[in-house]
Amino acid sequence: MSKSDSPSIFSMIIDRKIPADIVFESDSVIAFRDINPKAPVHLLVVPKNPDFQNVSELAAASPELLAELVATAKKLADEYTGGEYRLIFNEGASAGQTVFHVHAHVLGGGLTEDSLGD
Ligand code: DGP
């Protein structure tokens, strides 16, 4: 169970309670297309464990799982964006975080030099 009272939207995707365009899944990580893409390729890479709200918590508690997240992002970027991509973790509402279940945004496929995700 996550730290909040109800499961995150991403836990509902992991549990197949709501649909998503899933592009990768392992025992510990899932990746799917962002519902509101900010680039031609916009994937979210999410640990299935809902205990970590943001990347700092994940890094402190489980650096191995963070490394797996980054490796998954790279693997998917190789597959979907030719291997060049932007990796973003938003941390905190004022930084644009809306889902408090840690996730990496993988953006690619036609980014402009000065676009930073939004
Ligand atoms: P952030 O703002 O960093 O917390 O990113 C949350 C992202 O999650 C945002 O880009 C939109 C995406 N998102 C929110 N709800 C859903 C959903 O139900 N399905 C999918 N595929 N993406 C979602």
PDB file of C-alpha atoms and ligand atoms in Angstrom:
ATOM      1  CA  MET A   1       0.000   0.000   0.000  1.00  0.00           C
ATOM      2  CA  SER A   2       1.225   3.502  -0.744  1.00  0.00           C
ATOM      3  CA  LYS A   3       1.730   6.166   1.873  1.00  0.00           C
ATOM      4  CA  SER A   4      -1.502   7.851   0.806  1.00  0.00           C
ATOM      5  CA  ASP A   5      -4.848   6.368   1.736  1.00  0.00           C
ATOM      6  CA  SER A   6      -5.789   5.213  -1.740  1.00  0.00           C
ATOM      7  CA  PRO A   7      -3.737   3.524  -4.454  1.00  0.00           C
ATOM      8  CA  SER A   8      -2.079   5.854  -6.950  1.00  0.00           C
ATOM      9  CA  ILE A   9      -3.324   6.020 -10.516  1.00  0.00           C
ATOM     10  CA  PHE A  10      -0.155   4.141 -11.470  1.00  0.00           C
ATOM     11  CA  SER A  11      -0.914   1.330  -9.024  1.00  0.00           C
ATOM     12  CA  MET A  12      -4.315   1.063 -10.681  1.00  0.00           C
ATOM     13  CA  ILE A  13      -2.569   0.692 -14.055  1.00  0.00           C
ATOM     14  CA  ILE A  14      -0.186  -1.917 -12.597  1.00  0.00           C
ATOM     15  CA  ASP A  15      -3.190  -3.826 -11.204  1.00  0.00           C
ATOM     16  CA  ARG A  16      -5.029  -3.532 -14.558  1.00  0.00           C
ATOM     17  CA  LYS A  17      -7.868  -1.628 -12.889  1.00  0.00           C
ATOM     18  CA  ILE A  18      -7.553   1.097 -15.506  1.00  0.00           C
ATOM     19  CA  PRO A  19      -6.186   0.714 -19.035  1.00  0.00           C
ATOM     20  CA  ALA A  20      -2.873   2.039 -20.322  1.00  0.00           C
ATOM     21  CA  ASP A  21      -0.693   1.541 -23.375  1.00  0.00           C
ATOM     22  CA  ILE A  22       1.915  -0.630 -21.638  1.00  0.00           C
ATOM     23  CA  VAL A  23       5.199  -0.942 -23.537  1.00  0.00           C
ATOM     24  CA  PHE A  24       7.292  -2.868 -20.983  1.00  0.00           C
ATOM     25  CA  GLU A  25       6.799  -4.870 -17.813  1.00  0.00           C
ATOM     26  CA  SER A  26       9.073  -6.847 -15.508  1.00  0.00           C
ATOM     27  CA  ASP A  27       8.646  -8.135 -11.974  1.00  0.00           C
ATOM     28  CA  SER A  28       9.633  -4.758 -10.545  1.00  0.00           C
ATOM     29  CA  VAL A  29       9.060  -2.102 -13.238  1.00  0.00           C
ATOM     30  CA  ILE A  30       6.334  -1.111 -15.681  1.00  0.00           C
ATOM     31  CA  ALA A  31       6.386   1.429 -18.517  1.00  0.00           C
ATOM     32  CA  PHE A  32       3.500   2.908 -20.465  1.00  0.00           C
ATOM     33  CA  ARG A  33       2.716   5.890 -22.679  1.00  0.00           C
ATOM     34  CA  ASP A  34       1.870   9.150 -20.930  1.00  0.00           C
ATOM     35  CA  ILE A  35      -1.802  10.046 -21.360  1.00  0.00           C
ATOM     36  CA  ASN A  36      -0.832  13.666 -22.094  1.00  0.00           C
ATOM     37  CA  PRO A  37       2.316  13.399 -24.210  1.00  0.00           C
ATOM     38  CA  LYS A  38       4.711  16.360 -24.307  1.00  0.00           C
ATOM     39  CA  ALA A  39       6.861  14.881 -27.079  1.00  0.00           C
ATOM     40  CA  PRO A  40       6.380  12.455 -29.983  1.00  0.00           C
ATOM     41  CA  VAL A  41       7.596   9.726 -27.627  1.00  0.00           C
ATOM     42  CA  HIS A  42       6.607  10.218 -23.972  1.00  0.00           C
ATOM     43  CA  LEU A  43       6.850   7.162 -21.757  1.00  0.00           C
ATOM     44  CA  LEU A  44       6.539   6.794 -17.997  1.00  0.00           C
ATOM     45  CA  VAL A  45       8.779   4.261 -16.260  1.00  0.00           C
ATOM     46  CA  VAL A  46       7.416   3.296 -12.857  1.00  0.00           C
ATOM     47  CA  PRO A  47       8.540   0.920 -10.102  1.00  0.00           C
ATOM     48  CA  LYS A  48       5.711  -1.389  -9.141  1.00  0.00           C
ATOM     49  CA  ASN A  49       6.485  -0.832  -5.453  1.00  0.00           C
ATOM     50  CA  PRO A  50       4.295   2.158  -4.505  1.00  0.00           C
ATOM     51  CA  ASP A  51       6.243   3.044  -1.348  1.00  0.00           C
ATOM     52  CA  PHE A  52       8.391   5.793  -2.875  1.00  0.00           C
ATOM     53  CA  GLN A  53       6.769   9.115  -3.636  1.00  0.00           C
ATOM     54  CA  ASN A  54       9.689  10.651  -5.497  1.00  0.00           C
ATOM     55  CA  VAL A  55      13.153   9.948  -6.852  1.00  0.00           C
ATOM     56  CA  SER A  56      14.958  11.146  -3.718  1.00  0.00           C
ATOM     57  CA  GLU A  57      13.057   8.671  -1.568  1.00  0.00           C
ATOM     58  CA  LEU A  58      13.751   5.915  -4.078  1.00  0.00           C
ATOM     59  CA  ALA A  59      17.467   6.758  -4.293  1.00  0.00           C
ATOM     60  CA  ALA A  60      17.822   6.725  -0.505  1.00  0.00           C
ATOM     61  CA  ALA A  61      15.859   3.520   0.042  1.00  0.00           C
ATOM     62  CA  SER A  62      16.687   1.426  -3.010  1.00  0.00           C
ATOM     63  CA  PRO A  63      19.490   2.602  -5.302  1.00  0.00           C
ATOM     64  CA  GLU A  64      19.315  -0.743  -7.113  1.00  0.00           C
ATOM     65  CA  LEU A  65      15.697  -0.149  -8.079  1.00  0.00           C
ATOM     66  CA  LEU A  66      16.530   3.388  -9.225  1.00  0.00           C
ATOM     67  CA  ALA A  67      19.348   1.975 -11.362  1.00  0.00           C
ATOM     68  CA  GLU A  68      16.895  -0.539 -12.830  1.00  0.00           C
ATOM     69  CA  LEU A  69      14.496   2.310 -13.645  1.00  0.00           C
ATOM     70  CA  VAL A  70      17.250   4.209 -15.459  1.00  0.00           C
ATOM     71  CA  ALA A  71      18.384   1.080 -17.308  1.00  0.00           C
ATOM     72  CA  THR A  72      14.783   0.445 -18.379  1.00  0.00           C
ATOM     73  CA  ALA A  73      14.477   4.038 -19.588  1.00  0.00           C
ATOM     74  CA  LYS A  74      17.617   3.581 -21.695  1.00  0.00           C
ATOM     75  CA  LYS A  75      16.415   0.273 -23.123  1.00  0.00           C
ATOM     76  CA  LEU A  76      13.089   1.822 -24.098  1.00  0.00           C
ATOM     77  CA  ALA A  77      14.796   4.904 -25.532  1.00  0.00           C
ATOM     78  CA  ASP A  78      16.954   2.636 -27.684  1.00  0.00           C
ATOM     79  CA  GLU A  79      13.760   1.021 -28.923  1.00  0.00           C
ATOM     80  CA  TYR A  80      11.501   4.061 -29.347  1.00  0.00           C
ATOM     81  CA  THR A  81      13.689   7.157 -29.813  1.00  0.00           C
ATOM     82  CA  GLY A  82      16.926   5.933 -31.366  1.00  0.00           C
ATOM     83  CA  GLY A  83      18.694   6.088 -28.005  1.00  0.00           C
ATOM     84  CA  GLU A  84      18.650   9.872 -27.490  1.00  0.00           C
ATOM     85  CA  TYR A  85      16.177  11.092 -24.926  1.00  0.00           C
ATOM     86  CA  ARG A  86      15.417  13.319 -21.972  1.00  0.00           C
ATOM     87  CA  LEU A  87      14.896  11.720 -18.557  1.00  0.00           C
ATOM     88  CA  ILE A  88      12.841  13.772 -16.091  1.00  0.00           C
ATOM     89  CA  PHE A  89      11.793  13.188 -12.506  1.00  0.00           C
ATOM     90  CA  ASN A  90       9.485  15.859 -11.141  1.00  0.00           C
ATOM     91  CA  GLU A  91       9.689  16.173  -7.365  1.00  0.00           C
ATOM     92  CA  GLY A  92       7.045  18.209  -5.535  1.00  0.00           C
ATOM     93  CA  ALA A  93       3.828  19.853  -6.632  1.00  0.00           C
ATOM     94  CA  SER A  94       5.482  23.189  -7.370  1.00  0.00           C
ATOM     95  CA  ALA A  95       7.860  21.360  -9.719  1.00  0.00           C
ATOM     96  CA  GLY A  96       4.933  19.855 -11.608  1.00  0.00           C
ATOM     97  CA  GLN A  97       4.571  16.516  -9.841  1.00  0.00           C
ATOM     98  CA  THR A  98       0.956  15.387  -9.902  1.00  0.00           C
ATOM     99  CA  VAL A  99       1.292  11.650  -9.208  1.00  0.00           C
ATOM    100  CA  PHE A 100       3.116  10.825  -5.975  1.00  0.00           C
ATOM    101  CA  HIS A 101       4.282   7.381  -7.016  1.00  0.00           C
ATOM    102  CA  VAL A 102       7.804   7.853  -8.324  1.00  0.00           C
ATOM    103  CA  HIS A 103       8.129   7.765 -12.099  1.00  0.00           C
ATOM    104  CA  ALA A 104      10.598   8.741 -14.786  1.00  0.00           C
ATOM    105  CA  HIS A 105       9.436  10.592 -17.877  1.00  0.00           C
ATOM    106  CA  VAL A 106      11.252   9.436 -21.029  1.00  0.00           C
ATOM    107  CA  LEU A 107      10.870  12.070 -23.740  1.00  0.00           C
ATOM    108  CA  GLY A 108      12.234  11.860 -27.238  1.00  0.00           C
ATOM    109  CA  GLY A 109      11.655  11.812 -30.938  1.00  0.00           C
ATOM    110  CA  GLY A 110      11.858  15.435 -32.000  1.00  0.00           C
ATOM    111  CA  LEU A 111      12.628  17.509 -28.916  1.00  0.00           C
ATOM    112  CA  THR A 112      13.709  21.082 -29.481  1.00  0.00           C
ATOM    113  CA  GLU A 113      16.925  22.316 -27.922  1.00  0.00           C
ATOM    114  CA  ASP A 114      15.202  24.657 -25.493  1.00  0.00           C
ATOM    115  CA  SER A 115      12.150  22.567 -24.536  1.00  0.00           C
ATOM    116  CA  LEU A 116      12.293  21.262 -20.983  1.00  0.00           C
ATOM    117  CA  GLY A 117       9.292  19.008 -20.979  1.00  0.00           C
ATOM    118  CA  ASP A 118       6.476  21.516 -20.720  1.00  0.00           C
TER     119      ASP A 118
HETATM  120  P1  DGP B   1       4.066  14.192 -13.001  1.00  0.00           P
HETATM  121  O1  DGP B   1       3.409  15.499 -13.385  1.00  0.00           O
HETATM  122  O2  DGP B   1       5.578  14.237 -13.091  1.00  0.00           O
HETATM  123  O3  DGP B   1       3.577  13.670 -11.681  1.00  0.00           O
HETATM  124  O4  DGP B   1       3.655  13.176 -14.122  1.00  0.00           O
HETATM  125  C1  DGP B   1       2.445  12.473 -14.101  1.00  0.00           C
HETATM  126  C2  DGP B   1       2.143  12.072 -15.513  1.00  0.00           C
HETATM  127  O5  DGP B   1       1.209  11.030 -15.469  1.00  0.00           O
HETATM  128  C3  DGP B   1       1.542  13.179 -16.377  1.00  0.00           C
HETATM  129  O6  DGP B   1       2.447  13.503 -17.429  1.00  0.00           O
HETATM  130  C4  DGP B   1       0.271  12.593 -16.918  1.00  0.00           C
HETATM  131  C5  DGP B   1       0.388  11.123 -16.608  1.00  0.00           C
HETATM  132  N1  DGP B   1      -0.862  10.481 -16.259  1.00  0.00           N
HETATM  133  C6  DGP B   1      -1.744  10.875 -15.294  1.00  0.00           C
HETATM  134  N2  DGP B   1      -2.791  10.028 -15.245  1.00  0.00           N
HETATM  135  C7  DGP B   1      -2.544   9.071 -16.193  1.00  0.00           C
HETATM  136  C8  DGP B   1      -3.271   7.922 -16.615  1.00  0.00           C
HETATM  137  O7  DGP B   1      -4.334   7.573 -16.113  1.00  0.00           O
HETATM  138  N3  DGP B   1      -2.724   7.191 -17.617  1.00  0.00           N
HETATM  139  C9  DGP B   1      -1.521   7.524 -18.198  1.00  0.00           C
HETATM  140  N4  DGP B   1      -1.078   6.740 -19.179  1.00  0.00           N
HETATM  141  N5  DGP B   1      -0.821   8.600 -17.816  1.00  0.00           N
HETATM  142  C10 DGP B   1      -1.327   9.365 -16.826  1.00  0.00           C
END
